[in-house]
Amino acid sequence: MFNLVLFGPPGSGKGTQSENIVSNYKLQHISTGDLLRDEVSRHTPLGTEAKKYMDQGMLVPDEVVIGMISSKIDESADARGFIFDGFPRTRPQAEALDKLLEFKHTRIHLVLALDVPEAELVKRLVGRGETSGRSDDNEEVIAKRIKEYHSKTQPVASYYNAHGKLETVTGNHSIAETFKSLTKHINKYLLPVT
Ligand code: ADP
């Protein structure tokens, strides 16, 4: 198994690059943002609880997200590996993920961080808001999401760096160039499926 965390601020391109990685390396994609939005649209109790936080640009409580991830990992026991997108977003989530994977006799092999200047992030997110229909893609909520990223999510990078797993890639070039930079790191562990 090969397990990858794609890390970066809101708007850094994690969703887009995840799609490229999934189609080339056949990893199982786990996006907590997508999973939460699915719960919201199905009006589940978890979704109703999560929506209160998401609409304000705040992180959903760790225990909610960790429980959701745990069942997703169990559902894909025979995967070639996982790509985690938008998770872990706090240090307790990172520690919980390590424990979950250890229980399955595996681990996180690599964390790829997308580095994009803040002005570019805001520009992309505001642009996406015009078409995405996402209730959290407006300027006020975007600012809050970036603030949450700095205070709660950035420490996750130090956590993985201390474990020697973090590699940073510039996410400010074209989608294709950024993907190429990511593949250089992934290919050290796993080759694309042709
Ligand atoms: P983005 O990275 O563009 O902000 P996501 O789709 O990853 O978008 O997340 C949207 C929202 O869902 C976040 O603002 C947050 O409220 C919630 N969310 C997603 N993943 C997590 C997580 N791992 N922990 C807590 N909240 C999360």
JSON list of N, CA and C in Angstrom, two decimals, residues 90-149:
[
{"chain": "A", "resi": 90, "resn": "THR", "atom": "N", "xyz": [-5.90, 19.13, 11.23]},
{"chain": "A", "resi": 90, "resn": "THR", "atom": "CA", "xyz": [-5.44, 19.55, 12.57]},
{"chain": "A", "resi": 90, "resn": "THR", "atom": "C", "xyz": [-4.46, 18.50, 13.05]},
{"chain": "A", "resi": 91, "resn": "ARG", "atom": "N", "xyz": [-3.67, 18.88, 14.06]},
{"chain": "A", "resi": 91, "resn": "ARG", "atom": "CA", "xyz": [-2.72, 17.91, 14.59]},
{"chain": "A", "resi": 91, "resn": "ARG", "atom": "C", "xyz": [-3.41, 16.68, 15.19]},
{"chain": "A", "resi": 92, "resn": "PRO", "atom": "N", "xyz": [-4.51, 16.84, 15.97]},
{"chain": "A", "resi": 92, "resn": "PRO", "atom": "CA", "xyz": [-5.20, 15.64, 16.45]},
{"chain": "A", "resi": 92, "resn": "PRO", "atom": "C", "xyz": [-5.70, 14.74, 15.32]},
{"chain": "A", "resi": 93, "resn": "GLN", "atom": "N", "xyz": [-6.11, 15.33, 14.20]},
{"chain": "A", "resi": 93, "resn": "GLN", "atom": "CA", "xyz": [-6.52, 14.50, 13.05]},
{"chain": "A", "resi": 93, "resn": "GLN", "atom": "C", "xyz": [-5.33, 13.73, 12.49]},
{"chain": "A", "resi": 94, "resn": "ALA", "atom": "N", "xyz": [-4.16, 14.38, 12.44]},
{"chain": "A", "resi": 94, "resn": "ALA", "atom": "CA", "xyz": [-2.96, 13.71, 11.93]},
{"chain": "A", "resi": 94, "resn": "ALA", "atom": "C", "xyz": [-2.57, 12.54, 12.83]},
{"chain": "A", "resi": 95, "resn": "GLU", "atom": "N", "xyz": [-2.66, 12.75, 14.12]},
{"chain": "A", "resi": 95, "resn": "GLU", "atom": "CA", "xyz": [-2.33, 11.68, 15.07]},
{"chain": "A", "resi": 95, "resn": "GLU", "atom": "C", "xyz": [-3.33, 10.54, 14.97]},
{"chain": "A", "resi": 96, "resn": "ALA", "atom": "N", "xyz": [-4.61, 10.89, 14.83]},
{"chain": "A", "resi": 96, "resn": "ALA", "atom": "CA", "xyz": [-5.66, 9.86, 14.70]},
{"chain": "A", "resi": 96, "resn": "ALA", "atom": "C", "xyz": [-5.45, 9.04, 13.43]},
{"chain": "A", "resi": 97, "resn": "LEU", "atom": "N", "xyz": [-5.06, 9.72, 12.34]},
{"chain": "A", "resi": 97, "resn": "LEU", "atom": "CA", "xyz": [-4.82, 9.01, 11.08]},
{"chain": "A", "resi": 97, "resn": "LEU", "atom": "C", "xyz": [-3.66, 8.03, 11.23]},
{"chain": "A", "resi": 98, "resn": "ASP", "atom": "N", "xyz": [-2.59, 8.46, 11.88]},
{"chain": "A", "resi": 98, "resn": "ASP", "atom": "CA", "xyz": [-1.46, 7.56, 12.11]},
{"chain": "A", "resi": 98, "resn": "ASP", "atom": "C", "xyz": [-1.91, 6.30, 12.85]},
{"chain": "A", "resi": 99, "resn": "LYS", "atom": "N", "xyz": [-2.76, 6.49, 13.85]},
{"chain": "A", "resi": 99, "resn": "LYS", "atom": "CA", "xyz": [-3.24, 5.34, 14.63]},
{"chain": "A", "resi": 99, "resn": "LYS", "atom": "C", "xyz": [-4.12, 4.41, 13.79]},
{"chain": "A", "resi": 100, "resn": "LEU", "atom": "N", "xyz": [-5.03, 5.02, 13.02]},
{"chain": "A", "resi": 100, "resn": "LEU", "atom": "CA", "xyz": [-5.92, 4.21, 12.16]},
{"chain": "A", "resi": 100, "resn": "LEU", "atom": "C", "xyz": [-5.11, 3.36, 11.17]},
{"chain": "A", "resi": 101, "resn": "LEU", "atom": "N", "xyz": [-4.08, 3.99, 10.58]},
{"chain": "A", "resi": 101, "resn": "LEU", "atom": "CA", "xyz": [-3.29, 3.27, 9.57]},
{"chain": "A", "resi": 101, "resn": "LEU", "atom": "C", "xyz": [-2.41, 2.21, 10.22]},
{"chain": "A", "resi": 102, "resn": "GLU", "atom": "N", "xyz": [-1.91, 2.52, 11.40]},
{"chain": "A", "resi": 102, "resn": "GLU", "atom": "CA", "xyz": [-1.07, 1.56, 12.12]},
{"chain": "A", "resi": 102, "resn": "GLU", "atom": "C", "xyz": [-1.87, 0.29, 12.42]},
{"chain": "A", "resi": 103, "resn": "PHE", "atom": "N", "xyz": [-3.12, 0.50, 12.78]},
{"chain": "A", "resi": 103, "resn": "PHE", "atom": "CA", "xyz": [-4.03, -0.59, 13.06]},
{"chain": "A", "resi": 103, "resn": "PHE", "atom": "C", "xyz": [-4.20, -1.48, 11.83]},
{"chain": "A", "resi": 104, "resn": "LYS", "atom": "N", "xyz": [-4.07, -0.88, 10.64]},
{"chain": "A", "resi": 104, "resn": "LYS", "atom": "CA", "xyz": [-4.19, -1.63, 9.38]},
{"chain": "A", "resi": 104, "resn": "LYS", "atom": "C", "xyz": [-2.82, -2.04, 8.86]},
{"chain": "A", "resi": 105, "resn": "HIS", "atom": "N", "xyz": [-1.80, -1.94, 9.70]},
{"chain": "A", "resi": 105, "resn": "HIS", "atom": "CA", "xyz": [-0.43, -2.32, 9.36]},
{"chain": "A", "resi": 105, "resn": "HIS", "atom": "C", "xyz": [0.11, -1.54, 8.18]},
{"chain": "A", "resi": 106, "resn": "THR", "atom": "N", "xyz": [-0.28, -0.28, 8.09]},
{"chain": "A", "resi": 106, "resn": "THR", "atom": "CA", "xyz": [0.28, 0.57, 7.04]},
{"chain": "A", "resi": 106, "resn": "THR", "atom": "C", "xyz": [0.54, 1.96, 7.63]},
{"chain": "A", "resi": 107, "resn": "ARG", "atom": "N", "xyz": [0.87, 2.95, 6.79]},
{"chain": "A", "resi": 107, "resn": "ARG", "atom": "CA", "xyz": [1.24, 4.27, 7.30]},
{"chain": "A", "resi": 107, "resn": "ARG", "atom": "C", "xyz": [1.12, 5.31, 6.19]},
{"chain": "A", "resi": 108, "resn": "ILE", "atom": "N", "xyz": [1.33, 6.58, 6.54]},
{"chain": "A", "resi": 108, "resn": "ILE", "atom": "CA", "xyz": [1.47, 7.64, 5.54]},
{"chain": "A", "resi": 108, "resn": "ILE", "atom": "C", "xyz": [2.92, 7.59, 5.05]},
{"chain": "A", "resi": 109, "resn": "HIS", "atom": "N", "xyz": [3.08, 7.48, 3.73]},
{"chain": "A", "resi": 109, "resn": "HIS", "atom": "CA", "xyz": [4.43, 7.43, 3.17]},
{"chain": "A", "resi": 109, "resn": "HIS", "atom": "C", "xyz": [4.95, 8.81, 2.80]},
{"chain": "A", "resi": 110, "resn": "LEU", "atom": "N", "xyz": [4.05, 9.65, 2.28]},
{"chain": "A", "resi": 110, "resn": "LEU", "atom": "CA", "xyz": [4.49, 10.93, 1.72]},
{"chain": "A", "resi": 110, "resn": "LEU", "atom": "C", "xyz": [3.41, 11.99, 1.89]},
{"chain": "A", "resi": 111, "resn": "VAL", "atom": "N", "xyz": [3.86, 13.22, 2.19]},
{"chain": "A", "resi": 111, "resn": "VAL", "atom": "CA", "xyz": [2.94, 14.36, 2.29]},
{"chain": "A", "resi": 111, "resn": "VAL", "atom": "C", "xyz": [3.43, 15.40, 1.28]},
{"chain": "A", "resi": 112, "resn": "LEU", "atom": "N", "xyz": [2.60, 15.72, 0.30]},
{"chain": "A", "resi": 112, "resn": "LEU", "atom": "CA", "xyz": [2.97, 16.72, -0.70]},
{"chain": "A", "resi": 112, "resn": "LEU", "atom": "C", "xyz": [2.19, 17.99, -0.42]},
{"chain": "A", "resi": 113, "resn": "ALA", "atom": "N", "xyz": [2.92, 19.08, -0.15]},
{"chain": "A", "resi": 113, "resn": "ALA", "atom": "CA", "xyz": [2.29, 20.36, 0.18]},
{"chain": "A", "resi": 113, "resn": "ALA", "atom": "C", "xyz": [2.33, 21.27, -1.05]},
{"chain": "A", "resi": 114, "resn": "LEU", "atom": "N", "xyz": [1.17, 21.80, -1.42]},
{"chain": "A", "resi": 114, "resn": "LEU", "atom": "CA", "xyz": [1.09, 22.75, -2.53]},
{"chain": "A", "resi": 114, "resn": "LEU", "atom": "C", "xyz": [1.25, 24.16, -1.99]},
{"chain": "A", "resi": 115, "resn": "ASP", "atom": "N", "xyz": [2.23, 24.86, -2.52]},
{"chain": "A", "resi": 115, "resn": "ASP", "atom": "CA", "xyz": [2.54, 26.21, -2.06]},
{"chain": "A", "resi": 115, "resn": "ASP", "atom": "C", "xyz": [2.03, 27.23, -3.08]},
{"chain": "A", "resi": 116, "resn": "VAL", "atom": "N", "xyz": [1.09, 28.07, -2.64]},
{"chain": "A", "resi": 116, "resn": "VAL", "atom": "CA", "xyz": [0.50, 29.09, -3.53]},
{"chain": "A", "resi": 116, "resn": "VAL", "atom": "C", "xyz": [0.38, 30.40, -2.76]},
{"chain": "A", "resi": 117, "resn": "PRO", "atom": "N", "xyz": [0.80, 31.53, -3.35]},
{"chain": "A", "resi": 117, "resn": "PRO", "atom": "CA", "xyz": [0.69, 32.81, -2.64]},
{"chain": "A", "resi": 117, "resn": "PRO", "atom": "C", "xyz": [-0.77, 33.14, -2.29]},
{"chain": "A", "resi": 118, "resn": "GLU", "atom": "N", "xyz": [-0.93, 33.81, -1.15]},
{"chain": "A", "resi": 118, "resn": "GLU", "atom": "CA", "xyz": [-2.27, 34.05, -0.63]},
{"chain": "A", "resi": 118, "resn": "GLU", "atom": "C", "xyz": [-3.19, 34.85, -1.58]},
{"chain": "A", "resi": 119, "resn": "ALA", "atom": "N", "xyz": [-2.61, 35.85, -2.25]},
{"chain": "A", "resi": 119, "resn": "ALA", "atom": "CA", "xyz": [-3.42, 36.67, -3.17]},
{"chain": "A", "resi": 119, "resn": "ALA", "atom": "C", "xyz": [-4.01, 35.79, -4.28]},
{"chain": "A", "resi": 120, "resn": "GLU", "atom": "N", "xyz": [-3.21, 34.84, -4.74]},
{"chain": "A", "resi": 120, "resn": "GLU", "atom": "CA", "xyz": [-3.67, 33.92, -5.80]},
{"chain": "A", "resi": 120, "resn": "GLU", "atom": "C", "xyz": [-4.78, 33.00, -5.27]},
{"chain": "A", "resi": 121, "resn": "LEU", "atom": "N", "xyz": [-4.66, 32.56, -4.03]},
{"chain": "A", "resi": 121, "resn": "LEU", "atom": "CA", "xyz": [-5.70, 31.69, -3.43]},
{"chain": "A", "resi": 121, "resn": "LEU", "atom": "C", "xyz": [-7.05, 32.39, -3.42]},
{"chain": "A", "resi": 122, "resn": "VAL", "atom": "N", "xyz": [-7.04, 33.64, -2.95]},
{"chain": "A", "resi": 122, "resn": "VAL", "atom": "CA", "xyz": [-8.29, 34.39, -2.83]},
{"chain": "A", "resi": 122, "resn": "VAL", "atom": "C", "xyz": [-8.90, 34.59, -4.23]},
{"chain": "A", "resi": 123, "resn": "LYS", "atom": "N", "xyz": [-8.04, 34.93, -5.18]},
{"chain": "A", "resi": 123, "resn": "LYS", "atom": "CA", "xyz": [-8.51, 35.13, -6.55]},
{"chain": "A", "resi": 123, "resn": "LYS", "atom": "C", "xyz": [-9.19, 33.87, -7.10]},
{"chain": "A", "resi": 124, "resn": "ARG", "atom": "N", "xyz": [-8.53, 32.72, -6.89]},
{"chain": "A", "resi": 124, "resn": "ARG", "atom": "CA", "xyz": [-9.08, 31.45, -7.39]},
{"chain": "A", "resi": 124, "resn": "ARG", "atom": "C", "xyz": [-10.40, 31.12, -6.71]},
{"chain": "A", "resi": 125, "resn": "LEU", "atom": "N", "xyz": [-10.46, 31.31, -5.39]},
{"chain": "A", "resi": 125, "resn": "LEU", "atom": "CA", "xyz": [-11.67, 30.92, -4.64]},
{"chain": "A", "resi": 125, "resn": "LEU", "atom": "C", "xyz": [-12.85, 31.81, -4.98]},
{"chain": "A", "resi": 126, "resn": "VAL", "atom": "N", "xyz": [-12.59, 33.10, -5.13]},
{"chain": "A", "resi": 126, "resn": "VAL", "atom": "CA", "xyz": [-13.67, 34.02, -5.50]},
{"chain": "A", "resi": 126, "resn": "VAL", "atom": "C", "xyz": [-14.17, 33.65, -6.91]},
{"chain": "A", "resi": 127, "resn": "GLY", "atom": "N", "xyz": [-13.23, 33.36, -7.80]},
{"chain": "A", "resi": 127, "resn": "GLY", "atom": "CA", "xyz": [-13.59, 32.94, -9.17]},
{"chain": "A", "resi": 127, "resn": "GLY", "atom": "C", "xyz": [-14.43, 31.68, -9.15]},
{"chain": "A", "resi": 128, "resn": "ARG", "atom": "N", "xyz": [-14.01, 30.69, -8.35]},
{"chain": "A", "resi": 128, "resn": "ARG", "atom": "CA", "xyz": [-14.75, 29.43, -8.27]},
{"chain": "A", "resi": 128, "resn": "ARG", "atom": "C", "xyz": [-16.17, 29.66, -7.73]},
{"chain": "A", "resi": 129, "resn": "GLY", "atom": "N", "xyz": [-16.27, 30.61, -6.77]},
{"chain": "A", "resi": 129, "resn": "GLY", "atom": "CA", "xyz": [-17.56, 30.90, -6.16]},
{"chain": "A", "resi": 129, "resn": "GLY", "atom": "C", "xyz": [-18.60, 31.36, -7.14]},
{"chain": "A", "resi": 130, "resn": "GLU", "atom": "N", "xyz": [-18.13, 31.96, -8.26]},
{"chain": "A", "resi": 130, "resn": "GLU", "atom": "CA", "xyz": [-19.09, 32.45, -9.25]},
{"chain": "A", "resi": 130, "resn": "GLU", "atom": "C", "xyz": [-19.81, 31.32, -9.97]},
{"chain": "A", "resi": 131, "resn": "THR", "atom": "N", "xyz": [-19.19, 30.13, -9.98]},
{"chain": "A", "resi": 131, "resn": "THR", "atom": "CA", "xyz": [-19.83, 29.01, -10.70]},
{"chain": "A", "resi": 131, "resn": "THR", "atom": "C", "xyz": [-20.10, 27.78, -9.82]},
{"chain": "A", "resi": 132, "resn": "SER", "atom": "N", "xyz": [-19.40, 27.65, -8.70]},
{"chain": "A", "resi": 132, "resn": "SER", "atom": "CA", "xyz": [-19.46, 26.39, -7.94]},
{"chain": "A", "resi": 132, "resn": "SER", "atom": "C", "xyz": [-20.79, 26.17, -7.21]},
{"chain": "A", "resi": 133, "resn": "GLY", "atom": "N", "xyz": [-21.46, 27.25, -6.88]},
{"chain": "A", "resi": 133, "resn": "GLY", "atom": "CA", "xyz": [-22.67, 27.11, -6.07]},
{"chain": "A", "resi": 133, "resn": "GLY", "atom": "C", "xyz": [-22.35, 26.77, -4.63]},
{"chain": "A", "resi": 134, "resn": "ARG", "atom": "N", "xyz": [-21.07, 26.75, -4.25]},
{"chain": "A", "resi": 134, "resn": "ARG", "atom": "CA", "xyz": [-20.71, 26.44, -2.87]},
{"chain": "A", "resi": 134, "resn": "ARG", "atom": "C", "xyz": [-20.99, 27.63, -1.97]},
{"chain": "A", "resi": 135, "resn": "SER", "atom": "N", "xyz": [-21.70, 27.37, -0.89]},
{"chain": "A", "resi": 135, "resn": "SER", "atom": "CA", "xyz": [-22.13, 28.47, -0.02]},
{"chain": "A", "resi": 135, "resn": "SER", "atom": "C", "xyz": [-20.95, 29.09, 0.74]},
{"chain": "A", "resi": 136, "resn": "ASP", "atom": "N", "xyz": [-19.78, 28.39, 0.75]},
{"chain": "A", "resi": 136, "resn": "ASP", "atom": "CA", "xyz": [-18.63, 28.93, 1.49]},
{"chain": "A", "resi": 136, "resn": "ASP", "atom": "C", "xyz": [-17.63, 29.64, 0.59]},
{"chain": "A", "resi": 137, "resn": "ASP", "atom": "N", "xyz": [-17.94, 29.79, -0.70]},
{"chain": "A", "resi": 137, "resn": "ASP", "atom": "CA", "xyz": [-17.02, 30.48, -1.62]},
{"chain": "A", "resi": 137, "resn": "ASP", "atom": "C", "xyz": [-17.40, 31.95, -1.79]},
{"chain": "A", "resi": 138, "resn": "ASN", "atom": "N", "xyz": [-17.57, 32.69, -0.69]},
{"chain": "A", "resi": 138, "resn": "ASN", "atom": "CA", "xyz": [-17.73, 34.14, -0.80]},
{"chain": "A", "resi": 138, "resn": "ASN", "atom": "C", "xyz": [-16.65, 34.79, 0.05]},
{"chain": "A", "resi": 139, "resn": "GLU", "atom": "N", "xyz": [-16.34, 36.06, -0.24]},
{"chain": "A", "resi": 139, "resn": "GLU", "atom": "CA", "xyz": [-15.12, 36.66, 0.31]},
{"chain": "A", "resi": 139, "resn": "GLU", "atom": "C", "xyz": [-14.98, 36.59, 1.83]},
{"chain": "A", "resi": 140, "resn": "GLU", "atom": "N", "xyz": [-16.09, 36.79, 2.52]},
{"chain": "A", "resi": 140, "resn": "GLU", "atom": "CA", "xyz": [-16.04, 36.80, 3.99]},
{"chain": "A", "resi": 140, "resn": "GLU", "atom": "C", "xyz": [-15.67, 35.41, 4.52]},
{"chain": "A", "resi": 141, "resn": "VAL", "atom": "N", "xyz": [-16.33, 34.39, 3.98]},
{"chain": "A", "resi": 141, "resn": "VAL", "atom": "CA", "xyz": [-16.07, 33.02, 4.45]},
{"chain": "A", "resi": 141, "resn": "VAL", "atom": "C", "xyz": [-14.68, 32.54, 3.99]},
{"chain": "A", "resi": 142, "resn": "ILE", "atom": "N", "xyz": [-14.27, 32.95, 2.80]},
{"chain": "A", "resi": 142, "resn": "ILE", "atom": "CA", "xyz": [-12.95, 32.58, 2.30]},
{"chain": "A", "resi": 142, "resn": "ILE", "atom": "C", "xyz": [-11.86, 33.09, 3.26]},
{"chain": "A", "resi": 143, "resn": "ALA", "atom": "N", "xyz": [-12.01, 34.34, 3.69]},
{"chain": "A", "resi": 143, "resn": "ALA", "atom": "CA", "xyz": [-11.02, 34.92, 4.61]},
{"chain": "A", "resi": 143, "resn": "ALA", "atom": "C", "xyz": [-10.96, 34.10, 5.90]},
{"chain": "A", "resi": 144, "resn": "LYS", "atom": "N", "xyz": [-12.11, 33.66, 6.38]},
{"chain": "A", "resi": 144, "resn": "LYS", "atom": "CA", "xyz": [-12.17, 32.87, 7.60]},
{"chain": "A", "resi": 144, "resn": "LYS", "atom": "C", "xyz": [-11.51, 31.49, 7.40]},
{"chain": "A", "resi": 145, "resn": "ARG", "atom": "N", "xyz": [-11.74, 30.89, 6.22]},
{"chain": "A", "resi": 145, "resn": "ARG", "atom": "CA", "xyz": [-11.14, 29.58, 5.93]},
{"chain": "A", "resi": 145, "resn": "ARG", "atom": "C", "xyz": [-9.62, 29.68, 5.89]},
{"chain": "A", "resi": 146, "resn": "ILE", "atom": "N", "xyz": [-9.11, 30.78, 5.32]},
{"chain": "A", "resi": 146, "resn": "ILE", "atom": "CA", "xyz": [-7.65, 30.95, 5.25]},
{"chain": "A", "resi": 146, "resn": "ILE", "atom": "C", "xyz": [-7.09, 31.17, 6.65]},
{"chain": "A", "resi": 147, "resn": "LYS", "atom": "N", "xyz": [-7.83, 31.89, 7.47]},
{"chain": "A", "resi": 147, "resn": "LYS", "atom": "CA", "xyz": [-7.41, 32.12, 8.86]},
{"chain": "A", "resi": 147, "resn": "LYS", "atom": "C", "xyz": [-7.35, 30.79, 9.64]},
{"chain": "A", "resi": 148, "resn": "GLU", "atom": "N", "xyz": [-8.39, 29.98, 9.47]},
{"chain": "A", "resi": 148, "resn": "GLU", "atom": "CA", "xyz": [-8.42, 28.65, 10.11]},
{"chain": "A", "resi": 148, "resn": "GLU", "atom": "C", "xyz": [-7.23, 27.81, 9.64]},
{"chain": "A", "resi": 149, "resn": "TYR", "atom": "N", "xyz": [-6.92, 27.94, 8.35]},
{"chain": "A", "resi": 149, "resn": "TYR", "atom": "CA", "xyz": [-5.79, 27.20, 7.79]},
{"chain": "A", "resi": 149, "resn": "TYR", "atom": "C", "xyz": [-4.50, 27.57, 8.52]}
]
